[in-house]
Amino acid sequence: MRLQHLFTSLAGAALLLSCSGNSVIEDFEHGLDNWTPQGDVFQGTSQGGDATGYQGAAYLKSVDDDALSGSLTSSPFKIAKPYINMLVGGPRALGFGGPSTAIRLLVDGQEVRTASSISAEPNNLEWISWDVKDLIGKEASIKIDVAPARTFGTRRMPRGYLLVDQIQQGPKRLSSFFDEYAVTLKADKKYILIPGANSGVNSRLSVEVDGVNILGNAQSARPAATDIEYWIPINVEKYAGKDVTVKLTGIRTTDAVYGAVRTSDDPGNDPHETYRPLVHFSPAFGWTNDPNGMVYVNGEWHLALQYNPYGTSHGNMHWGLSISKDLIHWEDAPAIIAPDELGSIFSGSAVVDHENTAGFGKDAVVAIYTSAGAGQRQSIAWSADGGYTFNKYPGNPVLADPAERDFRDPKVNRIGDQWVMALACGQVIRFYGSKDLKEWYFLSDFGTGYGSHEGVWECPDLMRFNYGGQEKWVLFVSINPGGPNGGSITQYFIGQFDGKRFKADPLPYPLWVDEGVDNYAGVTFADAPDGRTVFMGWMSNWAYTGQTPTHVFRNGMTLPRDLSLKSNGRHTILASVPSPEVYAARGAEKAVDGATGADAFELPEILAGNKGAYEIDFTVVPDAKGVFSFNLSNSKGETTVWTFDLERNKLLLDRSKSGLVGFSPSFAAKPVEVKLNPRKEYKCQLFVDKLSTELFINDGDMVFTNCVFPTEVYNRFGVGAQGCKFTVKDVKVYELN
Ligand code: FRU
């Protein structure tokens, strides 16, 4: 029976050899006699209906019913031409380990090629081509496979359906689509540049030299389909003169990336795009979220960061590295820790091992991070060159707990004669101890019943302060989502740590490190000089960070801040003030006359030739309870308004007319509203840097960090009031650079 089919199909193929040199394997015009069915998802051929793009009268369509599955396997045929082309439709494959509803080419029972629908319009059939030059002469069969529906956690994945027609062999590829698009270039310049766009094709990227992927694993990338938004720079200096092959999956000849990968001595991207901060860290190219492994070493500030070197959205998590001598100007260095078989490299910390407790050498910089793969586990890596290059410890992971799903972001401190790790674990912070950074023992859990549990707990930090001669400890916990103004925010607790357990003082928790919406996952530098506690946070919010309107880079860090404890008049709080280094970025002081008993004050030009980075200091003294507000604005009428509602003890920020706001409904729909600590006067220090505003009130009473995207630099400042009059004094402006 099978043999007979073989003869018919081979004879049929020979008969149907057209003048273009194509021979048809199956056109579905004559039923399914040449196919062996399994399951019940194929119930004959179809005609007409919603389908487009098929040839002749009939085509194959699987029944669109998630309850059904099955396959059709063709009679064997001989591969005789360089390409197998076929028309395929159906919903596009849905991630998770590759398409299981697919068409497969089998040789000796092994799957040697796979195809699934590439069609944007599910009922439209499009050409897909397999390059089978290496298989010519082999006997093969085709299996059309509709897998059962699958469930991932609570998500049920529809298994899709397939439309197939006109399977044929021929001398040419008929598809504009490459399962894998490969370009080989000579490394004659410093970089290979791949055109990318955040709206681009979801693709897997490998860059091969001598058959080895120099990126480690395949990375996700978004090669440009239409407009080129940025160039993905791959540094190939090390491979000068060699052939480098860039491989990208799922590319069409019509995509902008096709034929446009090139070499260059320049990384290709505009370093001065509109919202590029001037005195804040932002990566030259790519995505960043949390600051990681911040450490002061050999007179340099090292900022490692959650980093995607191949795109401007979260993914491919590496530890990037940037270094500063002055804590303000940063220079990117090559990424230090890349994903591996244990997973992506999530957040963590770094310490200097002065006493060589780990055996990696005296003063080795040791990074402790989360390996996020199948579960979350803690790993370490060490640097013998002052934090520029790292070696992964072969015994990784050093800490695992298969029972915990959210088990990450180790922050390690030297406390007494042990290392203490604070680790976010679901909705508690778990403390572990270690003598050598390799073996960890459980100390305690903190958190149940304390503070905000509106989101997952992440990115802890534990720090010691001397407060009026008393030792006090502060524990940071970032939460996402669940911030009072939406999205992510960092809370803190003040209390005691006895080397084992953290005990929180009774305070009106939750208390926030920064009341604004754009300061998350911040932690402090290890080994900061002079016993200082120096903090930086990620200046964005998970609620909208994926959509913010930057192109070449996405996100940066806050200004560095020195932390201490103080009283707000009612209880102890954590005070953040700009680190003294920030003042070195000031240009000449411009003092401006204030006003007394006023209900309006205007500074029509903040700075002549304003480049977008400046500090405005001023003190407002209201004469009664009422409402006063100050604002920044530009000639386009875009404005950001801070309102002090003294009746309600609230501070509000209105970003609704601040510039670009429509990129996410979570950005400006509602004003940011926070508690205000009532004072007689409000001493304000407002730092603006292209996309950021950081307001420090009354020397650490409160800090309020929020991003804005004006389409022209704000160069006007105003103060107004209702229900009170005010004095505005000590008005000073500094350019920052
Ligand atoms: C916080 C966070 C961390 C995690 C990292 C992943 O923003 O979610 O908990 O380690 O980002 O990039």
Short mmCIF file of N, CA, C and O in Angstrom, two decimals, residues 248-342:
data_model
loop_
_atom_site.label_atom_id
_atom_site.label_comp_id
_atom_site.label_asym_id
_atom_site.label_seq_id
_atom_site.Cartn_x
_atom_site.Cartn_y
_atom_site.Cartn_z
N LEU A 248 20.55 35.63 11.98
CA LEU A 248 19.31 36.15 12.57
C LEU A 248 18.17 35.27 12.12
O LEU A 248 18.09 34.93 10.92
N THR A 249 17.28 34.92 13.03
CA THR A 249 16.16 34.08 12.62
C THR A 249 14.99 34.95 12.18
O THR A 249 14.84 36.10 12.63
N GLY A 250 14.18 34.39 11.27
CA GLY A 250 12.90 35.00 10.93
C GLY A 250 12.96 36.31 10.19
O GLY A 250 12.23 37.24 10.50
N ILE A 251 13.84 36.41 9.22
CA ILE A 251 14.01 37.68 8.48
C ILE A 251 13.43 37.52 7.07
O ILE A 251 13.55 36.48 6.44
N ARG A 252 12.82 38.59 6.56
CA ARG A 252 12.33 38.61 5.18
C ARG A 252 13.22 39.49 4.32
O ARG A 252 13.83 40.44 4.83
N THR A 253 13.20 39.22 3.05
CA THR A 253 14.01 40.06 2.14
C THR A 253 13.50 41.49 2.13
O THR A 253 14.23 42.41 1.78
N THR A 254 12.26 41.68 2.56
CA THR A 254 11.71 43.05 2.57
C THR A 254 12.02 43.79 3.88
O THR A 254 11.70 44.97 4.01
N ASP A 255 12.61 43.12 4.86
CA ASP A 255 12.94 43.80 6.13
C ASP A 255 14.14 44.73 5.94
O ASP A 255 15.07 44.41 5.20
N ALA A 256 14.13 45.84 6.67
CA ALA A 256 15.21 46.82 6.53
C ALA A 256 16.58 46.21 6.85
O ALA A 256 17.60 46.63 6.32
N VAL A 257 16.60 45.21 7.70
CA VAL A 257 17.88 44.61 8.10
C VAL A 257 18.51 43.82 6.95
O VAL A 257 19.72 43.66 6.88
N TYR A 258 17.67 43.37 6.02
CA TYR A 258 18.15 42.49 4.96
C TYR A 258 19.15 43.24 4.07
O TYR A 258 18.83 44.30 3.52
N GLY A 259 20.33 42.74 3.97
CA GLY A 259 21.36 43.37 3.14
C GLY A 259 21.97 44.61 3.77
O GLY A 259 22.75 45.31 3.13
N ALA A 260 21.61 44.92 5.03
CA ALA A 260 22.08 46.19 5.62
C ALA A 260 23.04 46.01 6.79
O ALA A 260 23.47 47.00 7.39
N VAL A 261 23.39 44.77 7.13
CA VAL A 261 24.38 44.56 8.20
C VAL A 261 25.73 45.01 7.64
O VAL A 261 26.07 44.70 6.50
N ARG A 262 26.50 45.78 8.41
CA ARG A 262 27.75 46.32 7.85
C ARG A 262 28.82 46.44 8.92
O ARG A 262 28.53 46.29 10.11
N THR A 263 30.03 46.74 8.50
CA THR A 263 31.10 46.99 9.46
C THR A 263 31.32 48.50 9.56
O THR A 263 30.99 49.24 8.64
N SER A 264 31.88 48.92 10.70
CA SER A 264 32.07 50.36 10.91
C SER A 264 33.09 50.56 12.03
O SER A 264 33.20 49.72 12.93
N ASP A 265 33.80 51.68 11.99
CA ASP A 265 34.70 51.98 13.09
C ASP A 265 33.99 52.73 14.20
O ASP A 265 34.53 52.95 15.28
N ASP A 266 32.76 53.12 13.91
CA ASP A 266 31.98 53.93 14.82
C ASP A 266 30.77 53.10 15.26
O ASP A 266 30.22 52.37 14.46
N PRO A 267 30.34 53.20 16.52
CA PRO A 267 29.19 52.37 16.92
C PRO A 267 27.87 52.76 16.25
O PRO A 267 26.85 52.12 16.46
N GLY A 268 27.89 53.83 15.47
CA GLY A 268 26.76 54.06 14.57
C GLY A 268 25.61 54.87 15.14
O GLY A 268 24.82 55.42 14.39
N ASN A 269 25.51 54.96 16.47
CA ASN A 269 24.33 55.59 17.06
C ASN A 269 24.60 57.04 17.44
O ASN A 269 25.70 57.39 17.82
N ASP A 270 23.55 57.85 17.36
CA ASP A 270 23.65 59.25 17.75
C ASP A 270 23.89 59.34 19.26
O ASP A 270 23.02 58.96 20.04
N PRO A 271 25.06 59.84 19.69
CA PRO A 271 25.29 59.90 21.14
C PRO A 271 24.52 61.04 21.80
O PRO A 271 24.51 61.16 23.02
N HIS A 272 23.90 61.90 21.01
CA HIS A 272 23.26 63.10 21.58
C HIS A 272 21.76 63.12 21.33
O HIS A 272 21.19 64.18 21.10
N GLU A 273 21.13 61.98 21.33
CA GLU A 273 19.69 62.03 21.05
C GLU A 273 18.96 62.87 22.10
O GLU A 273 19.47 63.09 23.22
N THR A 274 17.77 63.31 21.75
CA THR A 274 17.05 64.34 22.52
C THR A 274 17.09 64.16 24.04
O THR A 274 17.33 65.11 24.76
N TYR A 275 16.83 62.95 24.50
CA TYR A 275 16.67 62.80 25.95
C TYR A 275 17.90 62.21 26.63
O TYR A 275 17.83 61.74 27.76
N ARG A 276 19.02 62.24 25.96
CA ARG A 276 20.24 61.70 26.56
C ARG A 276 20.69 62.58 27.72
O ARG A 276 21.04 63.75 27.52
N PRO A 277 20.69 62.09 28.96
CA PRO A 277 21.11 62.92 30.09
C PRO A 277 22.58 63.34 29.98
O PRO A 277 23.40 62.62 29.39
N LEU A 278 22.89 64.50 30.55
CA LEU A 278 24.26 65.01 30.47
C LEU A 278 25.07 64.70 31.73
O LEU A 278 26.27 64.53 31.66
N VAL A 279 24.41 64.67 32.89
CA VAL A 279 25.17 64.43 34.12
C VAL A 279 24.61 63.25 34.92
O VAL A 279 24.75 63.18 36.13
N HIS A 280 23.96 62.35 34.21
CA HIS A 280 23.50 61.12 34.84
C HIS A 280 24.06 59.97 34.02
O HIS A 280 24.27 60.10 32.82
N PHE A 281 24.20 58.83 34.67
CA PHE A 281 24.58 57.66 33.89
C PHE A 281 23.43 57.22 33.00
O PHE A 281 22.29 57.08 33.44
N SER A 282 23.74 56.95 31.73
CA SER A 282 22.85 56.20 30.84
C SER A 282 23.76 55.42 29.90
O SER A 282 24.86 55.90 29.57
N PRO A 283 23.39 54.21 29.49
CA PRO A 283 24.31 53.42 28.69
C PRO A 283 24.43 53.98 27.26
O PRO A 283 23.44 54.45 26.70
N ALA A 284 25.63 53.96 26.72
CA ALA A 284 25.85 54.50 25.36
C ALA A 284 24.88 53.84 24.39
O ALA A 284 24.27 54.50 23.55
N PHE A 285 24.72 52.53 24.50
CA PHE A 285 23.71 51.83 23.71
C PHE A 285 23.05 50.79 24.58
O PHE A 285 23.71 50.13 25.39
N GLY A 286 21.76 50.58 24.39
CA GLY A 286 21.08 49.43 24.99
C GLY A 286 20.21 49.80 26.17
O GLY A 286 19.99 50.96 26.49
N TRP A 287 19.76 48.75 26.78
CA TRP A 287 18.78 48.85 27.89
C TRP A 287 19.47 48.71 29.23
O TRP A 287 20.37 47.89 29.38
N THR A 288 19.02 49.46 30.22
CA THR A 288 19.43 49.17 31.59
C THR A 288 18.24 49.21 32.53
O THR A 288 17.29 49.97 32.32
N ASN A 289 18.28 48.35 33.55
CA ASN A 289 17.44 48.59 34.72
C ASN A 289 18.34 48.67 35.94
O ASN A 289 19.22 49.54 35.94
N ASP A 290 18.18 47.82 36.92
CA ASP A 290 18.81 48.06 38.22
C ASP A 290 20.32 48.31 38.19
O ASP A 290 21.04 47.65 37.45
N PRO A 291 20.78 49.20 39.10
CA PRO A 291 22.22 49.26 39.34
C PRO A 291 22.63 47.98 40.09
O PRO A 291 21.89 47.50 40.95
N ASN A 292 23.76 47.43 39.74
CA ASN A 292 24.23 46.18 40.37
C ASN A 292 25.69 46.34 40.77
O ASN A 292 26.42 47.08 40.13
N GLY A 293 26.08 45.60 41.75
CA GLY A 293 27.51 45.47 42.05
C GLY A 293 28.21 46.82 42.09
O GLY A 293 29.30 46.98 41.56
N MET A 294 27.59 47.80 42.77
CA MET A 294 28.25 49.11 42.84
C MET A 294 29.34 49.03 43.90
O MET A 294 29.10 48.62 45.04
N VAL A 295 30.54 49.44 43.51
CA VAL A 295 31.67 49.32 44.43
C VAL A 295 32.69 50.41 44.11
O VAL A 295 32.87 50.78 42.94
N TYR A 296 33.30 50.92 45.17
CA TYR A 296 34.36 51.91 45.01
C TYR A 296 35.67 51.16 45.13
O TYR A 296 35.95 50.55 46.16
N VAL A 297 36.46 51.18 44.07
CA VAL A 297 37.66 50.36 44.08
C VAL A 297 38.80 51.10 43.38
O VAL A 297 38.61 51.67 42.31
N ASN A 298 39.95 51.15 44.03
CA ASN A 298 41.13 51.83 43.50
C ASN A 298 40.82 53.26 43.04
O ASN A 298 41.25 53.68 41.97
N GLY A 299 40.03 53.96 43.82
CA GLY A 299 39.73 55.36 43.49
C GLY A 299 38.72 55.53 42.36
O GLY A 299 38.53 56.66 41.88
N GLU A 300 38.07 54.45 41.95
CA GLU A 300 37.07 54.57 40.88
C GLU A 300 35.72 54.05 41.37
O GLU A 300 35.66 53.08 42.14
N TRP A 301 34.69 54.69 40.87
CA TRP A 301 33.33 54.22 41.18
C TRP A 301 32.92 53.25 40.07
O TRP A 301 32.88 53.64 38.90
N HIS A 302 32.65 52.03 40.46
CA HIS A 302 32.22 51.03 39.46
C HIS A 302 30.72 50.81 39.58
O HIS A 302 30.23 50.47 40.66
N LEU A 303 30.06 51.00 38.50
CA LEU A 303 28.62 50.76 38.44
C LEU A 303 28.39 49.60 37.48
O LEU A 303 28.59 49.74 36.27
N ALA A 304 28.05 48.44 38.04
CA ALA A 304 27.58 47.37 37.16
C ALA A 304 26.08 47.55 37.06
O ALA A 304 25.47 48.21 37.90
N LEU A 305 25.49 47.02 36.01
CA LEU A 305 24.08 47.33 35.78
C LEU A 305 23.39 46.19 35.05
O LEU A 305 24.03 45.46 34.30
N GLN A 306 22.11 46.06 35.30
CA GLN A 306 21.29 45.15 34.50
C GLN A 306 21.31 45.70 33.08
O GLN A 306 20.92 46.86 32.86
N TYR A 307 21.74 44.89 32.14
CA TYR A 307 22.09 45.46 30.85
C TYR A 307 21.75 44.51 29.71
O TYR A 307 22.06 43.32 29.77
N ASN A 308 21.10 45.06 28.69
CA ASN A 308 20.92 44.32 27.43
C ASN A 308 21.80 44.97 26.38
O ASN A 308 21.49 46.08 25.92
N PRO A 309 22.89 44.31 25.98
CA PRO A 309 23.79 44.93 25.00
C PRO A 309 23.25 44.88 23.57
O PRO A 309 23.84 45.48 22.68
N TYR A 310 22.14 44.17 23.36
CA TYR A 310 21.68 43.95 21.97
C TYR A 310 20.31 44.54 21.70
O TYR A 310 19.67 44.20 20.71
N GLY A 311 19.82 45.41 22.59
CA GLY A 311 18.51 46.00 22.33
C GLY A 311 18.14 46.99 23.41
O GLY A 311 18.85 47.15 24.41
N THR A 312 17.01 47.66 23.20
CA THR A 312 16.59 48.70 24.14
C THR A 312 15.36 48.27 24.94
O THR A 312 14.61 49.11 25.41
N SER A 313 15.14 46.96 25.04
CA SER A 313 14.12 46.50 25.97
C SER A 313 14.74 45.43 26.88
O SER A 313 15.85 44.97 26.63
N HIS A 314 14.01 45.07 27.93
CA HIS A 314 14.55 44.12 28.91
C HIS A 314 14.76 42.77 28.23
O HIS A 314 13.88 42.27 27.55
N GLY A 315 15.92 42.18 28.41
CA GLY A 315 16.20 40.87 27.82
C GLY A 315 17.69 40.65 27.79
O GLY A 315 18.47 41.58 28.01
N ASN A 316 18.12 39.42 27.54
CA ASN A 316 19.56 39.09 27.46
C ASN A 316 20.31 39.62 28.67
O ASN A 316 21.41 40.18 28.54
N MET A 317 19.76 39.49 29.88
CA MET A 317 20.36 40.24 30.97
C MET A 317 21.81 39.85 31.26
O MET A 317 22.12 38.72 31.58
N HIS A 318 22.67 40.86 31.10
CA HIS A 318 24.09 40.82 31.40
C HIS A 318 24.32 41.75 32.59
O HIS A 318 23.46 42.57 32.90
N TRP A 319 25.52 41.71 33.15
CA TRP A 319 25.98 42.84 33.95
C TRP A 319 26.84 43.70 33.03
O TRP A 319 27.91 43.25 32.57
N GLY A 320 26.34 44.88 32.74
CA GLY A 320 27.16 45.85 32.03
C GLY A 320 28.05 46.53 33.06
O GLY A 320 27.94 46.29 34.27
N LEU A 321 28.97 47.36 32.59
CA LEU A 321 29.86 48.08 33.51
C LEU A 321 30.09 49.49 33.00
O LEU A 321 30.28 49.71 31.80
N SER A 322 30.05 50.42 33.94
CA SER A 322 30.42 51.79 33.61
C SER A 322 31.24 52.31 34.79
O SER A 322 31.00 51.92 35.93
N ILE A 323 32.21 53.16 34.48
CA ILE A 323 33.16 53.57 35.52
C ILE A 323 33.25 55.09 35.55
O ILE A 323 33.20 55.74 34.51
N SER A 324 33.34 55.62 36.77
CA SER A 324 33.44 57.06 36.91
C SER A 324 34.54 57.40 37.90
O SER A 324 34.71 56.73 38.91
N LYS A 325 35.23 58.47 37.60
CA LYS A 325 36.24 58.94 38.56
C LYS A 325 35.64 59.99 39.47
O LYS A 325 36.13 60.23 40.56
N ASP A 326 34.54 60.64 38.99
CA ASP A 326 34.00 61.76 39.77
C ASP A 326 32.56 61.53 40.22
O ASP A 326 31.94 62.43 40.75
N LEU A 327 32.02 60.35 39.95
CA LEU A 327 30.66 59.98 40.36
C LEU A 327 29.58 60.71 39.55
O LEU A 327 28.39 60.60 39.83
N ILE A 328 29.98 61.41 38.51
CA ILE A 328 29.02 62.15 37.69
C ILE A 328 29.16 61.78 36.21
O ILE A 328 28.18 61.57 35.51
N HIS A 329 30.39 61.71 35.76
CA HIS A 329 30.62 61.39 34.35
C HIS A 329 31.04 59.94 34.25
O HIS A 329 31.97 59.52 34.95
N TRP A 330 30.38 59.20 33.39
CA TRP A 330 30.56 57.75 33.35
C TRP A 330 31.08 57.32 32.00
O TRP A 330 30.69 57.85 30.97
N GLU A 331 31.94 56.34 32.02
CA GLU A 331 32.45 55.80 30.76
C GLU A 331 32.15 54.31 30.71
O GLU A 331 32.54 53.57 31.63
N ASP A 332 31.48 53.88 29.67
CA ASP A 332 31.10 52.47 29.58
C ASP A 332 32.32 51.60 29.31
O ASP A 332 33.19 51.96 28.50
N ALA A 333 32.36 50.47 29.99
CA ALA A 333 33.40 49.47 29.74
C ALA A 333 32.67 48.22 29.22
O ALA A 333 31.44 48.15 29.33
N PRO A 334 33.41 47.25 28.67
CA PRO A 334 32.70 46.05 28.17
C PRO A 334 31.93 45.35 29.30
O PRO A 334 32.35 45.38 30.46
N ALA A 335 30.82 44.74 28.92
CA ALA A 335 29.99 44.02 29.89
C ALA A 335 30.85 42.99 30.62
O ALA A 335 31.77 42.41 30.04
N ILE A 336 30.56 42.77 31.90
CA ILE A 336 31.43 41.92 32.70
C ILE A 336 30.90 40.51 32.94
O ILE A 336 31.66 39.60 33.16
N ILE A 337 29.58 40.34 32.96
CA ILE A 337 29.07 38.98 33.21
C ILE A 337 27.94 38.70 32.21
O ILE A 337 26.97 39.46 32.12
N ALA A 338 28.11 37.64 31.44
CA ALA A 338 27.16 37.31 30.37
C ALA A 338 26.35 36.07 30.77
O ALA A 338 26.82 35.24 31.55
N PRO A 339 25.14 35.95 30.22
CA PRO A 339 24.30 34.78 30.52
C PRO A 339 25.04 33.48 30.20
O PRO A 339 25.92 33.45 29.34
N ASP A 340 24.67 32.42 30.90
CA ASP A 340 25.31 31.13 30.68
C ASP A 340 24.27 30.03 30.86
O ASP A 340 23.08 30.31 30.92
N GLU A 341 24.75 28.80 31.01
CA GLU A 341 23.79 27.69 31.09
C GLU A 341 22.91 27.76 32.34
O GLU A 341 21.86 27.15 32.40
N LEU A 342 23.32 28.56 33.34
CA LEU A 342 22.48 28.70 34.53
C LEU A 342 21.41 29.78 34.34
O LEU A 342 20.52 29.93 35.16
#
